[in-house]
mmCIF file of C-alpha atoms in Angstrom:
data_model
loop_
_atom_site.group_PDB
_atom_site.id
_atom_site.type_symbol
_atom_site.label_atom_id
_atom_site.label_comp_id
_atom_site.label_asym_id
_atom_site.label_seq_id
_atom_site.Cartn_x
_atom_site.Cartn_y
_atom_site.Cartn_z
ATOM 1 C CA TYR A 154 20.014 -23.122 2.362
ATOM 2 C CA ALA A 155 23.778 -23.396 2.528
ATOM 3 C CA VAL A 156 25.981 -25.234 -0.618
ATOM 4 C CA PRO A 157 29.521 -24.536 -1.801
ATOM 5 C CA ARG A 158 30.263 -23.078 -4.725
ATOM 6 C CA THR A 159 26.323 -21.759 -5.338
ATOM 7 C CA PRO A 160 26.031 -20.691 -8.759
ATOM 8 C CA ALA A 161 26.604 -24.255 -9.975
ATOM 9 C CA TYR A 162 23.562 -25.424 -8.268
ATOM 10 C CA LEU A 163 21.030 -22.494 -9.460
ATOM 11 C CA ASP A 164 20.153 -24.686 -12.264
ATOM 12 C CA ASP A 165 18.352 -27.913 -9.599
ATOM 13 C CA VAL A 166 16.730 -24.777 -7.985
ATOM 14 C CA ILE A 167 15.106 -24.112 -11.647
ATOM 15 C CA SER A 168 14.379 -27.448 -12.728
ATOM 16 C CA THR A 169 12.900 -28.736 -9.359
ATOM 17 C CA THR A 170 10.338 -25.582 -9.490
ATOM 18 C CA ASP A 171 9.706 -26.330 -12.920
ATOM 19 C CA ARG A 172 8.822 -30.267 -12.106
ATOM 20 C CA PHE A 173 6.110 -28.662 -9.674
ATOM 21 C CA ASN A 174 4.855 -26.311 -12.285
ATOM 22 C CA GLY A 175 5.885 -22.978 -10.605
ATOM 23 C CA PHE A 176 7.708 -20.300 -12.126
ATOM 24 C CA VAL A 177 10.704 -18.232 -10.393
ATOM 25 C CA GLU A 178 9.141 -15.021 -10.566
ATOM 26 C CA SER A 179 12.542 -12.855 -9.838
ATOM 27 C CA SER A 180 16.479 -14.081 -9.158
ATOM 28 C CA SER A 181 19.601 -13.006 -8.018
ATOM 29 C CA VAL A 182 22.827 -13.829 -7.863
ATOM 30 C CA SER A 183 25.573 -11.773 -5.639
ATOM 31 C CA GLY A 184 29.360 -12.420 -5.033
ATOM 32 C CA GLY A 185 31.234 -15.278 -6.428
ATOM 33 C CA ASP A 186 34.135 -16.704 -4.127
ATOM 34 C CA GLY A 187 33.931 -19.278 -2.504
ATOM 35 C CA GLY A 188 32.031 -18.157 1.226
ATOM 36 C CA ASN A 189 30.348 -14.709 -0.628
ATOM 37 C CA ALA A 190 28.317 -15.937 -3.335
ATOM 38 C CA ALA A 191 24.537 -15.928 -2.831
ATOM 39 C CA ALA A 192 21.248 -16.419 -4.728
ATOM 40 C CA ASN A 193 17.651 -15.340 -4.159
ATOM 41 C CA PHE A 194 14.543 -16.267 -5.835
ATOM 42 C CA THR A 195 11.541 -15.816 -5.602
ATOM 43 C CA LEU A 196 9.223 -18.659 -6.817
ATOM 44 C CA ARG A 197 5.687 -18.893 -7.965
ATOM 45 C CA LEU A 198 4.450 -22.785 -7.088
ATOM 46 C CA PRO A 199 0.688 -24.350 -7.336
ATOM 47 C CA SER A 200 -0.644 -23.748 -3.882
ATOM 48 C CA ASP A 201 -1.658 -28.173 -3.901
ATOM 49 C CA GLN A 202 2.183 -28.650 -4.659
ATOM 50 C CA TYR A 203 3.692 -26.202 -2.599
ATOM 51 C CA GLN A 204 4.217 -28.890 0.122
ATOM 52 C CA GLU A 205 5.784 -31.139 -2.493
ATOM 53 C CA ALA A 206 7.920 -28.785 -3.673
ATOM 54 C CA LEU A 207 9.208 -27.491 -0.868
ATOM 55 C CA ALA A 208 10.562 -30.613 0.367
ATOM 56 C CA ALA A 209 12.254 -31.200 -2.982
ATOM 57 C CA LEU A 210 13.935 -27.951 -2.559
ATOM 58 C CA SER A 211 15.146 -28.576 1.116
ATOM 59 C CA GLY A 212 16.270 -32.227 -0.046
ATOM 60 C CA LEU A 213 19.039 -30.098 -2.696
ATOM 61 C CA ALA A 214 21.075 -28.898 0.737
ATOM 62 C CA HIS A 215 21.606 -28.543 4.048
ATOM 63 C CA VAL A 216 18.260 -26.132 5.092
ATOM 64 C CA ARG A 217 20.360 -23.592 8.118
ATOM 65 C CA GLU A 218 17.157 -21.962 8.197
ATOM 66 C CA ARG A 219 13.351 -22.113 7.418
ATOM 67 C CA THR A 220 10.180 -19.816 8.430
ATOM 68 C CA GLN A 221 6.785 -19.912 7.244
ATOM 69 C CA ALA A 222 4.123 -17.724 7.525
ATOM 70 C CA THR A 223 0.400 -17.641 6.230
ATOM 71 C CA GLN A 224 -2.042 -14.590 4.799
ATOM 72 C CA ASP A 225 -5.808 -15.037 5.625
ATOM 73 C CA ILE A 226 -7.345 -13.169 2.179
ATOM 74 C CA THR A 227 -10.834 -14.513 1.956
ATOM 75 C CA ASP A 228 -12.391 -10.847 3.371
ATOM 76 C CA SER A 229 -10.300 -9.380 0.646
ATOM 77 C CA TYR A 230 -10.827 -11.948 -2.333
ATOM 78 C CA GLU A 231 -14.966 -11.410 -0.979
ATOM 79 C CA ARG A 232 -14.772 -7.531 -1.049
ATOM 80 C CA ALA A 233 -12.595 -8.089 -5.001
ATOM 81 C CA ALA A 234 -16.028 -10.616 -6.177
ATOM 82 C CA ASP A 235 -18.011 -8.111 -4.769
ATOM 83 C CA ARG A 236 -16.588 -4.783 -6.922
ATOM 84 C CA LEU A 237 -16.662 -7.581 -10.112
ATOM 85 C CA LYS A 238 -20.303 -8.298 -9.246
ATOM 86 C CA SER A 239 -21.446 -4.440 -9.300
ATOM 87 C CA ALA A 240 -19.492 -3.078 -11.918
ATOM 88 C CA ARG A 241 -20.983 -5.933 -14.334
ATOM 89 C CA ALA A 242 -24.158 -5.016 -13.152
ATOM 90 C CA GLU A 243 -23.608 -1.220 -13.404
ATOM 91 C CA SER A 244 -21.787 -2.110 -17.363
ATOM 92 C CA ASN A 245 -25.424 -3.912 -18.293
ATOM 93 C CA ARG A 246 -27.281 -1.641 -16.682
ATOM 94 C CA LEU A 247 -25.878 1.017 -18.785
ATOM 95 C CA ARG A 248 -26.105 -1.106 -22.176
ATOM 96 C CA ALA A 249 -29.901 -1.946 -21.767
ATOM 97 C CA LYS A 250 -30.384 1.947 -21.050
ATOM 98 C CA LEU A 251 -28.779 2.911 -24.417
ATOM 99 C CA ALA A 252 -30.787 0.299 -26.245
ATOM 100 C CA ALA A 253 -33.834 1.563 -24.656
ATOM 101 C CA THR A 254 -32.644 5.394 -26.074
ATOM 102 C CA THR A 255 -33.593 6.932 -29.002
ATOM 103 C CA ASP A 256 -32.045 10.232 -28.638
ATOM 104 C CA GLU A 257 -29.128 10.352 -30.166
ATOM 105 C CA THR A 258 -27.439 13.228 -27.299
ATOM 106 C CA GLN A 259 -28.589 10.815 -24.422
ATOM 107 C CA ALA A 260 -26.946 8.014 -26.155
ATOM 108 C CA LYS A 261 -23.853 9.840 -26.721
ATOM 109 C CA ILE A 262 -24.016 10.401 -22.812
ATOM 110 C CA VAL A 263 -24.862 7.032 -22.191
ATOM 111 C CA ARG A 264 -22.058 5.378 -24.699
ATOM 112 C CA SER A 265 -19.531 7.356 -22.475
ATOM 113 C CA ARG A 266 -20.321 6.832 -19.496
ATOM 114 C CA LEU A 267 -20.686 2.670 -20.581
ATOM 115 C CA ARG A 268 -16.860 3.082 -21.468
ATOM 116 C CA ARG A 269 -15.955 4.191 -18.359
ATOM 117 C CA ALA A 270 -18.309 1.513 -16.753
ATOM 118 C CA GLU A 271 -16.461 -1.004 -19.019
ATOM 119 C CA ALA A 272 -13.143 0.058 -17.951
ATOM 120 C CA SER A 273 -14.009 -0.108 -14.330
ATOM 121 C CA GLU A 274 -15.421 -3.873 -15.032
ATOM 122 C CA SER A 275 -12.103 -5.189 -16.996
ATOM 123 C CA ALA A 276 -9.774 -3.302 -13.890
ATOM 124 C CA ARG A 277 -12.375 -5.351 -11.365
ATOM 125 C CA ARG A 278 -11.732 -8.564 -13.537
ATOM 126 C CA ARG A 279 -8.253 -7.885 -13.379
ATOM 127 C CA GLU A 280 -8.432 -7.144 -9.697
ATOM 128 C CA MET A 281 -10.008 -10.323 -9.281
ATOM 129 C CA GLN A 282 -7.681 -13.007 -11.823
ATOM 130 C CA ALA A 283 -4.890 -11.654 -9.509
ATOM 131 C CA MET A 284 -6.864 -12.952 -6.199
ATOM 132 C CA ARG A 285 -7.368 -16.109 -8.065
ATOM 133 C CA ASN A 286 -3.615 -15.962 -8.295
ATOM 134 C CA ARG A 287 -2.808 -15.545 -4.889
ATOM 135 C CA VAL A 288 -5.051 -18.641 -3.688
ATOM 136 C CA THR A 289 -3.853 -21.177 -6.646
ATOM 137 C CA ASN A 290 -0.173 -19.866 -6.133
ATOM 138 C CA VAL A 291 2.383 -19.972 -3.216
ATOM 139 C CA THR A 292 5.238 -16.976 -3.257
ATOM 140 C CA LEU A 293 8.468 -19.184 -2.104
ATOM 141 C CA GLY A 294 11.643 -16.541 -1.207
ATOM 142 C CA LEU A 295 14.414 -18.925 -0.970
ATOM 143 C CA THR A 296 18.239 -17.966 -0.631
ATOM 144 C CA ILE A 297 20.774 -19.994 -1.490
ATOM 145 C CA VAL A 298 24.873 -19.119 0.566
ATOM 146 C CA ALA A 299 28.275 -20.479 -0.579
ATOM 147 C CA ASP A 300 29.013 -22.675 2.732
ATOM 148 C CA GLU A 301 32.204 -24.575 2.120
ATOM 149 C CA THR A 302 31.645 -25.841 5.713
ATOM 150 C CA ALA A 303 28.137 -27.376 4.447
ATOM 151 C CA GLU A 304 30.201 -29.806 2.372
ATOM 152 C CA ILE A 305 33.184 -30.044 5.380
ATOM 153 C CA ALA A 306 31.010 -30.967 7.969
ATOM 154 C CA ASP A 307 29.048 -33.707 5.976
ATOM 155 C CA GLN A 308 25.837 -32.087 6.655
ATOM 156 C CA GLY A 309 24.359 -32.211 3.033
ATOM 157 C CA THR A 310 24.983 -30.425 -0.038
ATOM 158 C CA ILE A 311 22.893 -30.483 -3.582
ATOM 159 C CA ALA A 312 25.395 -32.393 -5.651
ATOM 160 C CA LYS A 313 25.110 -35.091 -2.400
ATOM 161 C CA ALA A 314 21.114 -34.991 -3.016
ATOM 162 C CA LEU A 315 21.796 -35.138 -6.838
ATOM 163 C CA ASP A 316 23.838 -38.521 -6.279
ATOM 164 C CA LYS A 317 21.704 -40.090 -4.229
ATOM 165 C CA ALA A 318 18.736 -39.308 -6.283
ATOM 166 C CA GLY A 319 20.708 -40.744 -9.574
ATOM 167 C CA GLU A 320 21.158 -44.286 -6.939
ATOM 168 C CA ILE A 321 17.587 -44.010 -6.565
#
C-alpha cells in the first residue's frame, strides 16, 4: 500500500483488523521522512472474515501490489489428529494398568511411564490446537510504504478513504 506520511495511518490498520476480530501478531515501523517511511504488519484474521477484511484494508490506500497464496494442510492436520489419538490411547492404557497393579514397585514404574505419556499427550493437544488455529485464522502480511506521489497522482489515500467513509 502506498500512502503519504505512513505513521499517521498505522491506527487505521489496527482498527480495521480489530473490526474483523483479528489481531496484530507483529509489527514494525522504519524510516520517517516522506518517501522512506514504512510499516510492516503480520495480521491474524478469522478465515471466515478474511476476504471482507482484506477488502477493507485495501480500501485504506492505493494498492501497488497484491499477492495471495494458500497451503493445503489437510495431511498435516490428519497426522496431528492421529498422533493425539495415539497419545490419548497410551495414557488411558497406562491408567488402566496402574489401576489394576497391586505391586508397589510395578506401580512406580507404571506411574513414571504414565507421566511421560501424559506429557506427550499434552504436547499433542498443543500441536492439535495450533493446527486448528491455522484452519480458523489466516495470516496476512501487510507492508505500508510512504509515497507522497500517491496523493499527488490522486491514486487514493487512507485519508480519502476515511473521508468517503465519513460521508457514507
